[in-house]
Amino acid sequence: MRSGRAISVVDRRVFLKAAGAAFLAGLAPDAAAAMLAADAVFATAYVDREGSYGIALLSEEGHLVHTQPLPDRGHDVAFDPLTGRAVAFARRPGTFAVVFDRTGMTAPSTIAAAPGRHFFGHGVFSPDGRLLYATENDIDAAAGLIGVYDATAGFARIGEFQTHGMDPHELLLMPDGRTLAVANGGIETHPDFGRAKLNLSTMKPSLVFLDRHTGSLVESHELAPALHQLSIRHMDLDARGRVWFGCQYEGPALDRPSLVGRVQPGSGIALLDMPDDVLAGLRNYVGSVAANPAAGTVAVSSPQGNRLAVIDTETGMLVGDLVLTEVCGLAADRDGYFATTGEGRIVPASGEDATLPGYVWDNHILRIG
């Protein structure tokens, strides 16, 4: 689980208490039954077969409990366990984020990106739930920013600070509650050119640690210059507070650079050796990273390579390898992982797979109950 996310896990009883009878009464009979039987609830972005976008709440057995419409394609969700509110961020270069109550008890609201800014798809709450931090782009300067929003004042944007890099993607709150880890992907884009990558020859990705109170740079870690096209994009934390990250390679397709690594504040950055066949199966693209501190593992997924790999966080050895078409969404659950695919398939940590063929699940999953 991710910091800021690790504290978000509450059990079904807490969820149901927060939701109340009105929430259950508002669900379809099948969904209400699924919620009552669920031990965990996960949130993930989707597009349905009619082309509509939204956030789905799924039980750990893959039953659809509730949906929250979005105006366009979503990417990831941030969650505040203190208030039960979640924020779904638009996919890059989107300009909206939708705040919704996981119980459906209050009406959703929309955060609009500030002029000259767009979202990169990820955010995280402060430990007290008062502030929301979002990765953003200063469009004219092509500079990475963290936008700061006051959750107690209608999510008003109250500040921003530099990420000391370009293309910030996922961010995590470290266990100290003060430091943010930010993956600067290093790729220049501009909304006028959609998702086109404008600087592949001069990319400079980094993984930085920032003080969220002052915005100051604490540490910056870069890969070897020969790996400047290895974009660092997604991360999670293991039980020892180490940041595990996954990369997407923008160099020649036949190259096979390492795609997974780890870093800890105060120490260096290192890439992990993986078996050649597994690395080839990832097809130079890691779409999600999820750690399971209780199990001592971290999992990475590749929708491009149809592969899911599980690594022991102490030995760095591969302990699981699954071929799964268009797999991307990952979340820790019990001693394994809850995974979703672009084919609408849901693979629980235990039990039988489920498929909701009317849905294409997007990149990420977050446990919210």
Short mmCIF file of C-alpha atoms in Angstrom, two decimals, residues 20-195:
data_model
loop_
_atom_site.label_atom_id
_atom_site.label_comp_id
_atom_site.label_asym_id
_atom_site.label_seq_id
_atom_site.Cartn_x
_atom_site.Cartn_y
_atom_site.Cartn_z
CA GLY A 20 -25.16 4.34 6.66
CA ALA A 21 -28.45 2.73 5.81
CA ALA A 22 -29.32 5.37 3.22
CA PHE A 23 -26.32 4.41 1.13
CA LEU A 24 -27.22 0.76 1.16
CA ALA A 25 -30.84 1.55 0.45
CA GLY A 26 -29.78 3.54 -2.59
CA LEU A 27 -27.90 0.64 -4.15
CA ALA A 28 -29.36 -1.88 -6.52
CA PRO A 29 -30.18 -5.14 -4.73
CA ASP A 30 -27.20 -6.99 -6.20
CA ALA A 31 -24.82 -4.13 -5.31
CA ALA A 32 -26.17 -3.87 -1.76
CA ALA A 33 -25.72 -7.60 -1.30
CA ALA A 34 -22.17 -7.36 -2.65
CA MET A 35 -21.38 -4.51 -0.26
CA LEU A 36 -22.74 -6.38 2.75
CA ALA A 37 -20.65 -9.42 1.85
CA ALA A 38 -17.48 -7.49 1.02
CA ASP A 39 -14.35 -7.43 3.17
CA ALA A 40 -12.76 -4.67 1.07
CA VAL A 41 -13.77 -1.99 -1.40
CA PHE A 42 -11.58 -0.74 -4.26
CA ALA A 43 -11.90 2.31 -6.51
CA THR A 44 -10.74 2.41 -10.13
CA ALA A 45 -11.32 4.55 -13.20
CA TYR A 46 -13.15 3.02 -16.16
CA VAL A 47 -14.59 3.64 -19.58
CA ASP A 48 -17.70 1.66 -20.42
CA ARG A 49 -18.72 0.22 -23.77
CA GLU A 50 -20.88 3.27 -24.49
CA GLY A 51 -17.81 5.49 -24.11
CA SER A 52 -18.77 7.00 -20.76
CA TYR A 53 -16.13 7.57 -18.09
CA GLY A 54 -16.31 7.13 -14.36
CA ILE A 55 -14.98 5.66 -11.13
CA ALA A 56 -16.20 2.22 -10.08
CA LEU A 57 -16.30 0.84 -6.56
CA LEU A 58 -15.61 -2.90 -6.59
CA SER A 59 -15.78 -5.47 -3.84
CA GLU A 60 -12.76 -7.69 -3.34
CA GLU A 61 -14.64 -10.44 -5.17
CA GLY A 62 -15.12 -8.24 -8.22
CA HIS A 63 -18.73 -7.20 -7.72
CA LEU A 64 -19.64 -3.71 -8.93
CA VAL A 65 -20.99 -1.75 -5.96
CA HIS A 66 -21.28 1.83 -7.16
CA THR A 67 -20.20 4.17 -9.98
CA GLN A 68 -19.29 7.85 -9.99
CA PRO A 69 -19.46 9.48 -13.46
CA LEU A 70 -16.52 11.58 -14.69
CA PRO A 71 -16.58 14.17 -17.50
CA ASP A 72 -13.65 12.49 -19.28
CA ARG A 73 -11.09 9.76 -18.79
CA GLY A 74 -9.77 9.38 -15.25
CA HIS A 75 -6.46 8.00 -14.08
CA ASP A 76 -5.96 7.56 -10.33
CA VAL A 77 -7.76 8.28 -7.06
CA ALA A 78 -6.58 9.90 -3.81
CA PHE A 79 -8.45 9.09 -0.61
CA ASP A 80 -8.79 10.72 2.80
CA PRO A 81 -9.86 8.16 5.41
CA LEU A 82 -10.74 10.86 7.95
CA THR A 83 -13.55 12.32 5.88
CA GLY A 84 -14.26 9.44 3.51
CA ARG A 85 -13.73 11.74 0.54
CA ALA A 86 -11.93 10.65 -2.59
CA VAL A 87 -10.56 12.64 -5.51
CA ALA A 88 -10.43 11.20 -9.03
CA PHE A 89 -7.87 12.90 -11.25
CA ALA A 90 -8.12 13.32 -14.99
CA ARG A 91 -5.69 11.52 -17.21
CA ARG A 92 -2.83 13.72 -18.47
CA PRO A 93 -3.29 16.42 -19.79
CA GLY A 94 -6.71 16.72 -18.16
CA THR A 95 -7.86 19.81 -16.33
CA PHE A 96 -10.37 18.39 -13.86
CA ALA A 97 -10.43 16.43 -10.63
CA VAL A 98 -13.71 15.20 -9.15
CA VAL A 99 -14.23 15.08 -5.38
CA PHE A 100 -16.72 12.46 -4.32
CA ASP A 101 -17.96 10.88 -1.13
CA ARG A 102 -17.33 7.14 -1.21
CA THR A 103 -20.70 6.62 0.40
CA GLY A 104 -22.56 8.68 -2.18
CA MET A 105 -24.12 10.71 0.64
CA THR A 106 -22.98 14.12 -0.64
CA ALA A 107 -22.93 15.54 -4.13
CA PRO A 108 -19.61 15.44 -6.00
CA SER A 109 -17.72 18.62 -6.83
CA THR A 110 -15.11 19.46 -9.45
CA ILE A 111 -11.68 21.00 -9.05
CA ALA A 112 -10.61 22.90 -12.17
CA ALA A 113 -6.92 23.16 -12.97
CA ALA A 114 -5.49 26.64 -12.52
CA PRO A 115 -4.91 28.74 -15.66
CA GLY A 116 -1.76 27.55 -17.40
CA ARG A 117 -1.75 24.26 -15.51
CA HIS A 118 -3.02 20.73 -16.07
CA PHE A 119 -3.10 17.62 -13.91
CA PHE A 120 -0.90 14.58 -14.38
CA GLY A 121 -3.34 12.08 -12.89
CA HIS A 122 -2.13 11.59 -9.31
CA GLY A 123 -2.51 13.19 -5.90
CA VAL A 124 -2.25 12.51 -2.18
CA PHE A 125 -3.77 13.91 1.01
CA SER A 126 -1.85 15.20 4.02
CA PRO A 127 -2.13 12.93 7.10
CA ASP A 128 -4.75 15.18 8.68
CA GLY A 129 -6.76 15.34 5.46
CA ARG A 130 -6.57 19.14 5.36
CA LEU A 131 -4.44 19.47 2.25
CA LEU A 132 -4.45 17.77 -1.11
CA TYR A 133 -1.27 17.68 -3.21
CA ALA A 134 -1.49 17.08 -6.97
CA THR A 135 1.13 16.65 -9.68
CA GLU A 136 0.70 19.37 -12.27
CA ASN A 137 2.32 20.91 -15.32
CA ASP A 138 3.33 24.55 -15.75
CA ILE A 139 2.39 24.41 -19.42
CA ASP A 140 4.37 27.39 -20.77
CA ALA A 141 7.50 26.61 -18.76
CA ALA A 142 7.22 22.81 -19.18
CA ALA A 143 8.06 22.58 -15.48
CA GLY A 144 6.70 20.17 -12.91
CA LEU A 145 4.64 21.51 -10.02
CA ILE A 146 2.86 20.29 -6.94
CA GLY A 147 -0.46 22.08 -6.63
CA VAL A 148 -1.68 22.51 -3.05
CA TYR A 149 -5.42 22.52 -2.28
CA ASP A 150 -7.24 23.26 0.96
CA ALA A 151 -9.74 20.45 1.51
CA THR A 152 -11.37 22.41 4.32
CA ALA A 153 -12.17 25.33 2.00
CA GLY A 154 -13.80 23.68 -0.96
CA PHE A 155 -10.45 22.49 -2.31
CA ALA A 156 -9.34 26.02 -3.09
CA ARG A 157 -5.88 26.08 -4.66
CA ILE A 158 -3.68 27.81 -2.07
CA GLY A 159 -0.21 27.32 -3.48
CA GLU A 160 2.25 25.42 -5.60
CA PHE A 161 5.91 24.44 -5.56
CA GLN A 162 8.43 23.07 -8.02
CA THR A 163 9.18 19.39 -8.44
CA HIS A 164 12.66 20.23 -9.76
CA GLY A 165 11.98 18.25 -12.88
CA MET A 166 9.61 17.82 -15.80
CA ASP A 167 6.52 15.63 -16.16
CA PRO A 168 5.82 14.74 -12.50
CA HIS A 169 3.59 11.71 -12.38
CA GLU A 170 2.88 9.70 -9.22
CA LEU A 171 3.64 11.12 -5.77
CA LEU A 172 3.69 9.44 -2.37
CA LEU A 173 3.60 10.68 1.19
CA MET A 174 6.54 9.19 3.08
CA PRO A 175 6.10 7.60 6.54
CA ASP A 176 7.35 10.76 8.28
CA GLY A 177 4.17 12.51 7.12
CA ARG A 178 6.20 15.46 5.85
CA THR A 179 8.20 14.31 2.85
CA LEU A 180 6.72 13.80 -0.59
CA ALA A 181 8.34 11.41 -3.06
CA VAL A 182 7.71 12.54 -6.63
CA ALA A 183 8.49 10.71 -9.87
CA ASN A 184 9.57 13.23 -12.50
CA GLY A 185 9.05 11.33 -15.74
CA GLY A 186 11.21 13.76 -17.68
CA ILE A 187 8.99 13.90 -20.79
CA GLU A 188 7.93 17.28 -22.17
CA THR A 189 4.34 17.52 -23.41
CA HIS A 190 2.03 20.39 -24.27
CA PRO A 191 -1.76 20.27 -24.46
CA ASP A 192 -1.61 21.78 -27.97
CA PHE A 193 0.06 18.54 -29.07
CA GLY A 194 -2.05 16.12 -27.03
CA ARG A 195 0.09 13.36 -25.54
#
